[in-house]
Amino acid sequence: MTAHPPKRYIVALTGASGMPYAVSLLQKLAAKNVEIHGLVSAAGAQVLKLETGLSTSEVSRYMTRLYDEKDFAAPVASGSFPHDGMIIIPCTMGTLGAIANGISNNLIHRSADVTLKEGRRLLLILRETPLNRIHITNMLRLAEAGATIMPAMPGFYHHPTSIEELVAMFVDRILDVLGLPDPEAKRWGIES
Ligand SMILES: Cc1cc2nc3c(=O)[nH]c(=O)nc-3n(C[C@H](O)[C@H](O)[C@H](O)COP(=O)(O)O)c2cc1C
């Protein structure tokens, strides 16, 4: 019997607020022994450092491979690179706009474009407030093109007592959407 190949995800960090979600997702995915192909935009690296104190190379320990955002020859730039989903976390309005309009200025935009054209799952963890009409229109365009729009909006109904708990609860929702549920996740109506 052949061994089942590990699941493979592309995880991209762009320069929006919300880096603790990205770090938590990377940690939880790495613990599941899936392949993680990582991308970090220049602004993403800046905000990562500002919000978590971590450098790109420090978070790359959770990744199977990290690609330069200008490396258009990377495997993730091609539809022939099979994967189980791409998550942009956090996702800026700039990256949203580029993908919604088919502009592949960097490898993150290109990989997202390819993910959509191949009919694979694209999950955008957007973060901005308030939203203007352009942001909302771009979200609708991408939702209609098959992307899953998942704004970084944690719930409070589990009464989180720390930022870590709040972040973990939101990341558990992302894992649910990816079909990788955490057995420890708190669930409404289910006693843990
Ligand atoms: C501290 C900080 C926080 C930011 N937060 C956001 C944000 O929440 N949402 C957003 O769309 N842009 C945010 N920006 C602006 C983006 O980083 C900027 O538009 C950048 O060009 C996005 O490039 P990228 O999409 O390639 O990462 C923030 C910038 C900084 C320095």
mmCIF file of C-alpha atoms and ligand atoms in Angstrom:
data_model
loop_
_atom_site.group_PDB
_atom_site.id
_atom_site.type_symbol
_atom_site.label_atom_id
_atom_site.label_comp_id
_atom_site.label_asym_id
_atom_site.label_seq_id
_atom_site.Cartn_x
_atom_site.Cartn_y
_atom_site.Cartn_z
ATOM 1 C CA MET A 1 0.000 0.000 0.000
ATOM 2 C CA THR A 2 1.365 3.462 -0.894
ATOM 3 C CA ALA A 3 1.712 6.024 1.901
ATOM 4 C CA HIS A 4 -0.658 8.968 1.729
ATOM 5 C CA PRO A 5 1.360 12.072 0.717
ATOM 6 C CA PRO A 6 1.288 14.898 3.276
ATOM 7 C CA LYS A 7 -1.180 17.708 2.669
ATOM 8 C CA ARG A 8 0.437 20.783 1.184
ATOM 9 C CA TYR A 9 -0.506 24.423 1.769
ATOM 10 C CA ILE A 10 0.767 27.789 0.586
ATOM 11 C CA VAL A 11 0.772 30.303 3.455
ATOM 12 C CA ALA A 12 1.412 33.962 2.573
ATOM 13 C CA LEU A 13 1.937 36.798 5.051
ATOM 14 C CA THR A 14 1.210 40.324 3.762
ATOM 15 C CA GLY A 15 1.574 43.679 5.506
ATOM 16 C CA ALA A 16 -1.730 43.939 7.371
ATOM 17 C CA SER A 17 -2.167 43.941 11.096
ATOM 18 C CA GLY A 18 -2.870 40.501 12.562
ATOM 19 C CA MET A 19 0.519 38.733 12.540
ATOM 20 C CA PRO A 20 -0.259 36.781 15.741
ATOM 21 C CA TYR A 21 -2.910 34.928 13.695
ATOM 22 C CA ALA A 22 -0.278 34.069 11.073
ATOM 23 C CA VAL A 23 2.238 32.783 13.620
ATOM 24 C CA SER A 24 -0.414 30.725 15.400
ATOM 25 C CA LEU A 25 -1.646 29.215 12.103
ATOM 26 C CA LEU A 26 1.905 28.326 11.062
ATOM 27 C CA GLN A 27 2.527 26.659 14.442
ATOM 28 C CA LYS A 28 -0.713 24.681 14.317
ATOM 29 C CA LEU A 29 -0.176 23.577 10.705
ATOM 30 C CA ALA A 30 3.449 22.602 11.389
ATOM 31 C CA ALA A 31 2.264 20.469 14.323
ATOM 32 C CA LYS A 32 0.010 18.592 11.885
ATOM 33 C CA ASN A 33 3.041 17.653 9.759
ATOM 34 C CA VAL A 34 1.664 19.171 6.583
ATOM 35 C CA GLU A 35 3.899 20.784 3.952
ATOM 36 C CA ILE A 36 3.954 24.568 4.226
ATOM 37 C CA HIS A 37 5.192 26.636 1.287
ATOM 38 C CA GLY A 38 5.712 30.131 2.683
ATOM 39 C CA LEU A 39 5.645 33.610 1.198
ATOM 40 C CA VAL A 40 6.198 36.896 3.035
ATOM 41 C CA SER A 41 5.793 40.287 1.318
ATOM 42 C CA ALA A 42 8.232 43.096 2.125
ATOM 43 C CA ALA A 43 5.498 44.925 4.062
ATOM 44 C CA GLY A 44 4.565 41.615 5.692
ATOM 45 C CA ALA A 45 8.098 41.234 7.041
ATOM 46 C CA GLN A 46 7.925 44.767 8.475
ATOM 47 C CA VAL A 47 4.588 44.260 10.221
ATOM 48 C CA LEU A 48 5.624 40.792 11.424
ATOM 49 C CA LYS A 49 8.615 42.334 13.201
ATOM 50 C CA LEU A 50 6.545 45.233 14.584
ATOM 51 C CA GLU A 51 3.728 43.088 15.957
ATOM 52 C CA THR A 52 5.523 39.944 17.111
ATOM 53 C CA GLY A 53 9.233 40.819 17.274
ATOM 54 C CA LEU A 54 9.880 37.887 14.923
ATOM 55 C CA SER A 55 11.877 38.008 11.688
ATOM 56 C CA THR A 56 10.904 36.216 8.495
ATOM 57 C CA SER A 57 13.724 33.738 9.019
ATOM 58 C CA GLU A 58 12.442 32.980 12.531
ATOM 59 C CA VAL A 59 8.947 32.116 11.257
ATOM 60 C CA SER A 60 10.431 30.186 8.318
ATOM 61 C CA ARG A 61 11.247 27.369 10.773
ATOM 62 C CA TYR A 62 7.557 26.415 10.543
ATOM 63 C CA MET A 63 7.752 26.297 6.733
ATOM 64 C CA THR A 64 8.918 23.497 4.478
ATOM 65 C CA ARG A 65 10.188 26.155 2.054
ATOM 66 C CA LEU A 66 10.166 29.946 1.936
ATOM 67 C CA TYR A 67 10.142 31.743 -1.434
ATOM 68 C CA ASP A 68 11.185 35.267 -2.320
ATOM 69 C CA GLU A 69 8.181 37.390 -3.298
ATOM 70 C CA LYS A 70 9.881 38.208 -6.617
ATOM 71 C CA ASP A 71 10.826 34.627 -7.502
ATOM 72 C CA PHE A 72 8.365 34.049 -10.331
ATOM 73 C CA ALA A 73 10.220 30.849 -11.268
ATOM 74 C CA ALA A 74 9.237 29.228 -7.945
ATOM 75 C CA PRO A 75 7.057 26.077 -8.120
ATOM 76 C CA VAL A 76 4.127 27.878 -6.434
ATOM 77 C CA ALA A 77 3.893 30.191 -9.478
ATOM 78 C CA SER A 78 2.649 27.308 -11.613
ATOM 79 C CA GLY A 79 -0.666 25.487 -11.798
ATOM 80 C CA SER A 80 1.305 22.253 -12.227
ATOM 81 C CA PHE A 81 2.332 22.511 -8.546
ATOM 82 C CA PRO A 82 -0.470 20.649 -6.759
ATOM 83 C CA HIS A 83 -1.590 21.840 -3.335
ATOM 84 C CA ASP A 84 -4.520 21.642 -0.949
ATOM 85 C CA GLY A 85 -5.084 25.353 -0.486
ATOM 86 C CA MET A 86 -3.552 28.803 -0.181
ATOM 87 C CA ILE A 87 -4.086 31.038 2.838
ATOM 88 C CA ILE A 88 -3.145 34.727 2.840
ATOM 89 C CA ILE A 89 -2.919 35.696 6.487
ATOM 90 C CA PRO A 90 -3.173 38.556 7.183
ATOM 91 C CA CYS A 91 -4.242 39.883 3.782
ATOM 92 C CA THR A 92 -3.918 43.587 2.959
ATOM 93 C CA MET A 93 -6.348 45.584 0.892
ATOM 94 C CA GLY A 94 -3.490 46.072 -1.588
ATOM 95 C CA THR A 95 -3.007 42.333 -2.078
ATOM 96 C CA LEU A 96 -6.797 41.857 -2.223
ATOM 97 C CA GLY A 97 -7.018 44.508 -4.946
ATOM 98 C CA ALA A 98 -4.187 43.022 -6.985
ATOM 99 C CA ILE A 99 -5.691 39.519 -6.932
ATOM 100 C CA ALA A 100 -9.236 40.781 -7.597
ATOM 101 C CA ASN A 101 -7.960 42.547 -10.713
ATOM 102 C CA GLY A 102 -5.650 39.834 -12.009
ATOM 103 C CA ILE A 103 -2.480 41.854 -11.393
ATOM 104 C CA SER A 104 0.423 39.549 -10.599
ATOM 105 C CA ASN A 105 3.036 41.987 -9.327
ATOM 106 C CA ASN A 106 4.590 39.543 -6.911
ATOM 107 C CA LEU A 107 4.661 35.799 -6.259
ATOM 108 C CA ILE A 108 1.843 36.068 -3.685
ATOM 109 C CA HIS A 109 -0.527 37.610 -6.260
ATOM 110 C CA ARG A 110 0.613 35.114 -8.904
ATOM 111 C CA SER A 111 0.163 32.061 -6.634
ATOM 112 C CA ALA A 112 -3.308 33.273 -5.624
ATOM 113 C CA ASP A 113 -4.241 33.839 -9.277
ATOM 114 C CA VAL A 114 -3.052 30.341 -10.152
ATOM 115 C CA THR A 115 -4.872 28.843 -7.158
ATOM 116 C CA LEU A 116 -8.148 30.336 -8.426
ATOM 117 C CA LYS A 117 -7.626 29.329 -12.040
ATOM 118 C CA GLU A 118 -6.946 25.740 -10.959
ATOM 119 C CA GLY A 119 -10.130 25.694 -8.852
ATOM 120 C CA ARG A 120 -8.232 25.223 -5.584
ATOM 121 C CA ARG A 121 -9.128 26.739 -2.222
ATOM 122 C CA LEU A 122 -8.000 30.327 -1.657
ATOM 123 C CA LEU A 123 -8.605 31.684 1.830
ATOM 124 C CA LEU A 124 -8.149 35.405 2.468
ATOM 125 C CA ILE A 125 -7.840 36.510 6.085
ATOM 126 C CA LEU A 126 -8.493 40.174 5.417
ATOM 127 C CA ARG A 127 -7.856 42.980 7.827
ATOM 128 C CA GLU A 128 -8.860 46.612 7.455
ATOM 129 C CA THR A 129 -11.413 48.899 9.057
ATOM 130 C CA PRO A 130 -13.478 50.755 8.054
ATOM 131 C CA LEU A 131 -13.911 49.351 4.557
ATOM 132 C CA ASN A 132 -14.384 51.537 1.498
ATOM 133 C CA ARG A 133 -16.467 50.642 -1.538
ATOM 134 C CA ILE A 134 -13.382 49.496 -3.484
ATOM 135 C CA HIS A 135 -12.450 46.999 -0.731
ATOM 136 C CA ILE A 136 -15.999 45.631 -0.636
ATOM 137 C CA THR A 137 -16.218 45.380 -4.435
ATOM 138 C CA ASN A 138 -12.891 43.519 -4.549
ATOM 139 C CA MET A 139 -14.125 41.093 -1.887
ATOM 140 C CA LEU A 140 -17.257 40.399 -3.913
ATOM 141 C CA ARG A 141 -15.242 39.871 -7.114
ATOM 142 C CA LEU A 142 -13.056 37.315 -5.380
ATOM 143 C CA ALA A 143 -15.945 35.592 -3.620
ATOM 144 C CA GLU A 144 -17.595 35.211 -7.035
ATOM 145 C CA ALA A 145 -14.315 33.832 -8.430
ATOM 146 C CA GLY A 146 -14.316 31.121 -5.760
ATOM 147 C CA ALA A 147 -12.192 32.568 -2.941
ATOM 148 C CA THR A 148 -13.235 32.252 0.688
ATOM 149 C CA ILE A 149 -13.339 35.659 2.342
ATOM 150 C CA MET A 150 -12.617 35.301 6.038
ATOM 151 C CA PRO A 151 -12.079 38.665 7.739
ATOM 152 C CA ALA A 152 -9.976 38.594 10.892
ATOM 153 C CA MET A 153 -13.026 38.933 13.158
ATOM 154 C CA PRO A 154 -12.691 36.805 16.263
ATOM 155 C CA GLY A 155 -15.807 35.904 18.240
ATOM 156 C CA PHE A 156 -16.157 36.518 21.960
ATOM 157 C CA TYR A 157 -18.812 33.942 22.826
ATOM 158 C CA HIS A 158 -16.258 31.532 24.317
ATOM 159 C CA HIS A 159 -15.173 34.252 26.768
ATOM 160 C CA PRO A 160 -11.464 34.398 25.875
ATOM 161 C CA THR A 161 -9.343 35.516 28.823
ATOM 162 C CA SER A 162 -6.176 36.348 26.885
ATOM 163 C CA ILE A 163 -5.090 37.563 23.452
ATOM 164 C CA GLU A 164 -3.490 34.137 22.877
ATOM 165 C CA GLU A 165 -6.838 32.435 23.508
ATOM 166 C CA LEU A 166 -8.672 34.872 21.231
ATOM 167 C CA VAL A 167 -6.117 34.283 18.468
ATOM 168 C CA ALA A 168 -6.189 30.492 18.918
ATOM 169 C CA MET A 169 -9.988 30.431 18.706
ATOM 170 C CA PHE A 170 -9.972 32.343 15.428
ATOM 171 C CA VAL A 171 -7.190 30.163 13.997
ATOM 172 C CA ASP A 172 -9.238 27.082 14.924
ATOM 173 C CA ARG A 173 -12.020 28.456 12.689
ATOM 174 C CA ILE A 174 -9.488 28.700 9.832
ATOM 175 C CA LEU A 175 -8.444 25.075 10.424
ATOM 176 C CA ASP A 176 -12.119 24.060 10.335
ATOM 177 C CA VAL A 177 -12.522 25.781 6.957
ATOM 178 C CA LEU A 178 -9.407 23.988 5.687
ATOM 179 C CA GLY A 179 -10.859 20.661 6.809
ATOM 180 C CA LEU A 180 -8.104 20.207 9.419
ATOM 181 C CA PRO A 181 -10.093 20.614 12.648
ATOM 182 C CA ASP A 182 -8.209 20.807 15.931
ATOM 183 C CA PRO A 183 -9.746 18.231 18.300
ATOM 184 C CA GLU A 184 -9.012 20.632 21.193
ATOM 185 C CA ALA A 185 -10.935 23.522 19.571
ATOM 186 C CA LYS A 186 -13.720 25.103 21.610
ATOM 187 C CA ARG A 187 -17.083 24.651 19.890
ATOM 188 C CA TRP A 188 -20.351 26.376 20.547
ATOM 189 C CA GLY A 189 -22.803 24.101 22.325
ATOM 190 C CA ILE A 190 -20.176 21.407 23.003
ATOM 191 C CA GLU A 191 -18.687 21.143 26.496
ATOM 192 C CA SER A 192 -14.898 20.731 26.469
HETATM 193 C C1 LIG B 1 2.009 48.660 11.156
HETATM 194 C C2 LIG B 1 1.263 48.579 9.858
HETATM 195 C C3 LIG B 1 -0.024 48.054 9.841
HETATM 196 C C4 LIG B 1 -0.734 47.981 8.653
HETATM 197 N N1 LIG B 1 -1.990 47.426 8.687
HETATM 198 C C5 LIG B 1 -2.684 47.278 7.541
HETATM 199 C C6 LIG B 1 -3.956 46.633 7.563
HETATM 200 O O1 LIG B 1 -4.447 46.194 8.609
HETATM 201 N N2 LIG B 1 -4.595 46.457 6.380
HETATM 202 C C7 LIG B 1 -4.073 46.881 5.195
HETATM 203 O O2 LIG B 1 -4.712 46.674 4.159
HETATM 204 N N3 LIG B 1 -2.851 47.520 5.139
HETATM 205 C C8 LIG B 1 -2.155 47.717 6.282
HETATM 206 N N4 LIG B 1 -0.913 48.339 6.249
HETATM 207 C C9 LIG B 1 -0.423 48.871 4.970
HETATM 208 C C10 LIG B 1 0.243 47.814 4.073
HETATM 209 O O3 LIG B 1 1.344 47.232 4.729
HETATM 210 C C11 LIG B 1 0.693 48.484 2.755
HETATM 211 O O4 LIG B 1 -0.453 48.897 2.015
HETATM 212 C C12 LIG B 1 1.561 47.587 1.892
HETATM 213 O O5 LIG B 1 1.881 48.261 0.677
HETATM 214 C C13 LIG B 1 0.896 46.287 1.556
HETATM 215 O O6 LIG B 1 1.759 45.519 0.738
HETATM 216 P P1 LIG B 1 1.545 43.931 0.597
HETATM 217 O O7 LIG B 1 0.091 43.715 0.307
HETATM 218 O O8 LIG B 1 2.420 43.572 -0.555
HETATM 219 O O9 LIG B 1 2.000 43.299 1.864
HETATM 220 C C14 LIG B 1 -0.162 48.436 7.438
HETATM 221 C C15 LIG B 1 1.148 48.943 7.458
HETATM 222 C C16 LIG B 1 1.836 49.009 8.648
HETATM 223 C C17 LIG B 1 3.263 49.550 8.638
#
